[in-house]
XYZ file of N, CA, C and O in Angstrom:
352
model
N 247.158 180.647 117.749
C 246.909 180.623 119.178
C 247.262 179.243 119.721
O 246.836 178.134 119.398
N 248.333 179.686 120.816
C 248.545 177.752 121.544
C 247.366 176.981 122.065
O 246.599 177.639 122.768
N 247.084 175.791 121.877
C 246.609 175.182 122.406
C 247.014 175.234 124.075
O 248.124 175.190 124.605
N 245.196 175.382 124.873
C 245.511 175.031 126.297
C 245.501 173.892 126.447
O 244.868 173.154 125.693
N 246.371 173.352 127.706
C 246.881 171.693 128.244
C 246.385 171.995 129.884
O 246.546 172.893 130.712
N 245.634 170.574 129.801
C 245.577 170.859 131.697
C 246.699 169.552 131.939
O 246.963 168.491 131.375
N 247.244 170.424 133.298
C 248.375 169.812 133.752
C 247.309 168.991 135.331
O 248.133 168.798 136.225
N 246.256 168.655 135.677
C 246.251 167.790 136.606
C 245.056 167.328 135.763
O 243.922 167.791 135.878
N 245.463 166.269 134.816
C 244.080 165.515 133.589
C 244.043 164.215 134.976
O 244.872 164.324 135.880
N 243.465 163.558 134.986
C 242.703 162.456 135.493
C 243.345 161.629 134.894
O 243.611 161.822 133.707
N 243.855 160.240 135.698
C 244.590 159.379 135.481
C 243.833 158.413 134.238
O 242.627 158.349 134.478
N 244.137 157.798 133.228
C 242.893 157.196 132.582
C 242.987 155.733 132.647
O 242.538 155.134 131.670
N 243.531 154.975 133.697
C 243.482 153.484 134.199
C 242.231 153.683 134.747
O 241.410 152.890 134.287
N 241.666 154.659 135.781
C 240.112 154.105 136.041
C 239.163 153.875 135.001
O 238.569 152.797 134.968
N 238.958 154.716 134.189
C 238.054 154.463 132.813
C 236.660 155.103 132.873
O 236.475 154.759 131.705
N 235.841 155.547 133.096
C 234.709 155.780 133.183
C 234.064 156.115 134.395
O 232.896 155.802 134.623
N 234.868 156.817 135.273
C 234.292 157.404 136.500
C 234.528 156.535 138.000
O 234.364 156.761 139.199
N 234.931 155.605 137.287
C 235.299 153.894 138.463
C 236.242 154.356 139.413
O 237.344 154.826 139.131
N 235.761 154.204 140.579
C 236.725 154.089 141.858
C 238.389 153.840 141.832
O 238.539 153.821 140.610
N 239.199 153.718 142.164
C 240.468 153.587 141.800
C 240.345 152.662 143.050
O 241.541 152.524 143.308
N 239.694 151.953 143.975
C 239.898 150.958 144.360
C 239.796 149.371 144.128
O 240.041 148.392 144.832
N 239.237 149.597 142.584
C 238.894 148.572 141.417
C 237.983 147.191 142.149
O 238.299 146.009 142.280
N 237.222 147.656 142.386
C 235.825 147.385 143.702
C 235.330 146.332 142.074
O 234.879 146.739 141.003
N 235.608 145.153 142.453
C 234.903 143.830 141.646
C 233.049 143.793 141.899
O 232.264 143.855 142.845
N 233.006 143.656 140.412
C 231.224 143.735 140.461
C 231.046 141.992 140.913
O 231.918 141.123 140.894
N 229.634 141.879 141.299
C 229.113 140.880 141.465
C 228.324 139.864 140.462
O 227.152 140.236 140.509
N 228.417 138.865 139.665
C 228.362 138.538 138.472
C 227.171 138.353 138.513
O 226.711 138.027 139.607
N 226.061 138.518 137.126
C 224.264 138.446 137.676
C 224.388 137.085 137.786
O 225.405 136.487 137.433
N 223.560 136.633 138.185
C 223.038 135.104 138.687
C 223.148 134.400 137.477
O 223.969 135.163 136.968
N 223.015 133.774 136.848
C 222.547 132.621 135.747
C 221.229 132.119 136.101
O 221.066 131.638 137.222
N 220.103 132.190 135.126
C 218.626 131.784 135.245
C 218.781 130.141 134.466
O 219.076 129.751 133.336
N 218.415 129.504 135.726
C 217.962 128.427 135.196
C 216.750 127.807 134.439
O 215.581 127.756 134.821
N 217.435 127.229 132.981
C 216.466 127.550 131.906
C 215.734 126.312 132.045
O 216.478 125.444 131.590
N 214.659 125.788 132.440
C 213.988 124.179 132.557
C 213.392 123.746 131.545
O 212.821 122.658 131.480
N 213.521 124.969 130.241
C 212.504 124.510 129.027
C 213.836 124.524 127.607
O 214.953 125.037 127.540
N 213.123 123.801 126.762
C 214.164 124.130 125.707
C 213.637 124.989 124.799
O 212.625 125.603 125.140
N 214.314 125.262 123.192
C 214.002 125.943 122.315
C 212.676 125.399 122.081
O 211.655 125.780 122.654
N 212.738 124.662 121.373
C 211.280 123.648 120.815
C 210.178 124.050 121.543
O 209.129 124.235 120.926
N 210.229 124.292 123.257
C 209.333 124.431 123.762
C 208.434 125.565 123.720
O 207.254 125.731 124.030
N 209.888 126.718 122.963
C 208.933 128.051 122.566
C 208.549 128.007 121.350
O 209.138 128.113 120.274
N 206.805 127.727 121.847
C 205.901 127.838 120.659
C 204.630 128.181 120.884
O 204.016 127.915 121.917
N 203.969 129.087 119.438
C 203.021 129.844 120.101
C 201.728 128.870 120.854
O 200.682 129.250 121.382
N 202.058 128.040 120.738
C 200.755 126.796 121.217
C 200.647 126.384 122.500
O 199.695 125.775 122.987
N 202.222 126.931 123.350
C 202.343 126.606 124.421
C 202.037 127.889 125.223
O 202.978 128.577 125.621
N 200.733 128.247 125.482
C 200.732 129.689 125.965
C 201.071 129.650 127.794
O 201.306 130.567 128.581
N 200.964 128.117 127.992
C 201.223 128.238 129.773
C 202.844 129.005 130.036
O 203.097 129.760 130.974
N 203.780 128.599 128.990
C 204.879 129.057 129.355
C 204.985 130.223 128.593
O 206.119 130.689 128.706
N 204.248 130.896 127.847
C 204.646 132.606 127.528
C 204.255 133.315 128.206
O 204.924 134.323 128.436
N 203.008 133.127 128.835
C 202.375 133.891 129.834
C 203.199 134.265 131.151
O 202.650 135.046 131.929
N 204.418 133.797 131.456
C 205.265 133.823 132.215
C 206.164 134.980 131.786
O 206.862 135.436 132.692
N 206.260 135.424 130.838
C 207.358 136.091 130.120
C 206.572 137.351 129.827
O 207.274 138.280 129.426
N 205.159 137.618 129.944
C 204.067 138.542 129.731
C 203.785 139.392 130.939
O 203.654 138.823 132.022
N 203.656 140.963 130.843
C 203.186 141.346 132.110
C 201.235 141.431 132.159
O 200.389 140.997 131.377
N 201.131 142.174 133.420
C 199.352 141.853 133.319
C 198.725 142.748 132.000
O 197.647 142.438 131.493
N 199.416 143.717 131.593
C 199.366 144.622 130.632
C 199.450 144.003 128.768
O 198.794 144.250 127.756
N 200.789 142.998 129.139
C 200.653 142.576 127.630
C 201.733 142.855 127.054
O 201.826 142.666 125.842
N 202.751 143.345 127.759
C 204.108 143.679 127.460
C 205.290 142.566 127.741
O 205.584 142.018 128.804
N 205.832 142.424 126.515
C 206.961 141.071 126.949
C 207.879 141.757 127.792
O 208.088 142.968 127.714
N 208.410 141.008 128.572
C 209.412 141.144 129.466
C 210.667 141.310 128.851
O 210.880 140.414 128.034
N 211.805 142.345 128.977
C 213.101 142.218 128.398
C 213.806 141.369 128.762
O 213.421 140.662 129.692
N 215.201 141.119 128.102
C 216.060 140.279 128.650
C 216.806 140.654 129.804
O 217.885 140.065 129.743
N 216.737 141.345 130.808
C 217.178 142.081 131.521
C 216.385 141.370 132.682
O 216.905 140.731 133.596
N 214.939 141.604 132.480
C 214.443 140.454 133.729
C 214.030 139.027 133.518
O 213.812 138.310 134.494
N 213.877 138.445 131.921
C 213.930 137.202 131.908
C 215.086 135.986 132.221
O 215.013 134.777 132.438
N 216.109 136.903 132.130
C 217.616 136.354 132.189
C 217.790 135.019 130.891
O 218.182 133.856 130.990
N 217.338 135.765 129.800
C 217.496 134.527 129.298
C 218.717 134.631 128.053
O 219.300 135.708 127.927
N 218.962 133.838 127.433
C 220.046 134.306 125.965
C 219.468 134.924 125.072
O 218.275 135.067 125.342
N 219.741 135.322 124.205
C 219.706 136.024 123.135
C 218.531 135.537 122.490
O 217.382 135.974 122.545
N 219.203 134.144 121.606
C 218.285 133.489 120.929
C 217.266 132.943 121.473
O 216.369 132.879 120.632
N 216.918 132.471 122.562
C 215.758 132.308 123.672
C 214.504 133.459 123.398
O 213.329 133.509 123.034
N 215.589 134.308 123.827
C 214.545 136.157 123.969
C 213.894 136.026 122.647
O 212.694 135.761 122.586
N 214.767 136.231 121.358
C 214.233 136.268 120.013
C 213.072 135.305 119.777
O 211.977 135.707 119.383
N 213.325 134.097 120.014
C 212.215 133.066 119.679
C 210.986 133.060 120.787
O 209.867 132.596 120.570
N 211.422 133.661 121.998
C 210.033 133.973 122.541
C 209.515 134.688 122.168
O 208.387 134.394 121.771
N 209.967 136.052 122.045
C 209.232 137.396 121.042
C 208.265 137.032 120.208
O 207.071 137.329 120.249
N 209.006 136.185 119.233
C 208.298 135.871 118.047
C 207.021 134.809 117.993
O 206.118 134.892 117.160
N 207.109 133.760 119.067
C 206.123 133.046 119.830
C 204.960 133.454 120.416
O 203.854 132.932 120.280
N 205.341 134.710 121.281
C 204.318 135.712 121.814
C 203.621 136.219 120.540
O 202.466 135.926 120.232
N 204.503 137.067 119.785
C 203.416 137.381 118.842
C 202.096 136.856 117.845
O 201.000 137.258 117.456
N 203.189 135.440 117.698
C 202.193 134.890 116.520
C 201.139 134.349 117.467
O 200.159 134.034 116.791
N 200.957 134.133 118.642
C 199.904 133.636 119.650
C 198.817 134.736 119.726
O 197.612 134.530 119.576
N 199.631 136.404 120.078
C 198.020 137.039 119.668
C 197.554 137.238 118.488
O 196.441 137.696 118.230
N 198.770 136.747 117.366
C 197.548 137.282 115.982
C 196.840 136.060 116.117
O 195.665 136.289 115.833
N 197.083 134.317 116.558
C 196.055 133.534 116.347
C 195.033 133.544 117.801
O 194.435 132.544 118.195
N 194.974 135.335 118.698
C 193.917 135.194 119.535
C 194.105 134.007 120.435
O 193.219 133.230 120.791
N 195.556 133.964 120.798
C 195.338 132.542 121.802
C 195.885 133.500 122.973
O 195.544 133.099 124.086
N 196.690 134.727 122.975
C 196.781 135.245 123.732
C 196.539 137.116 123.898
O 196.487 137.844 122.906
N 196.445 137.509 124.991
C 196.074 139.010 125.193
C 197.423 139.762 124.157
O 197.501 140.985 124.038
C-alpha cells in the first residue's frame, strides 16, 4: 500500500508553532546578585529567608533569577538550616 503525502505540509522555517513574522522575544532581566557564594550559608538565615515562601517552600530558579550554581548552593543551605532548626 502507497504511502499517503500531504501536498500543503507547513513550511518548517517557523519551528514550533511561531509566527512567520519572527516577532523577537524580550530578554528576562538579569537579577542583580549583591551577595556572593560564601554568603550562602546555613548560618546566614537573614538572606535564605528571602528565597523561602511563608509556607516553607524554596523558590525556583525561575523567580529567584539566579544561576545554576547559586540555586544549588542555596538549596542545600536552606536545608541544612532546618535540620539544625534554625529555620521553618
Amino acid at each position: 500500500m502507497p504511502r499517503k503525502t500531504r501536498t500543503d505540509k507547513p513550511d518548517r522555517k517557523g519551528g514550533r508553532g511561531r509566527s512567520t513574522s519572527m516577532e523577537a522575544r524580550t530578554p528576562r532581566p538579569k537579577p542583580k546578585i549583591d551577595f556572593t557564594v560564601d554568603a550562602l550559608d546555613y548560618k546566614n538565615v537573614n538572606l535564605l529567608r528571602q528565597f523561602v515562601t511563608d509556607q516553607g517552600r524554596i523558590l525556583p530558579r525561575k523567580y529567584t533569577g539566579l544561576p545554576a550554581h547559586y540555586q544549588r548552593r542555596l538549596s542545600l543551605a536552606i536545608k541544612r538550616a532546618r535540620q539544625m532548626l534554625l529555620m521553618k
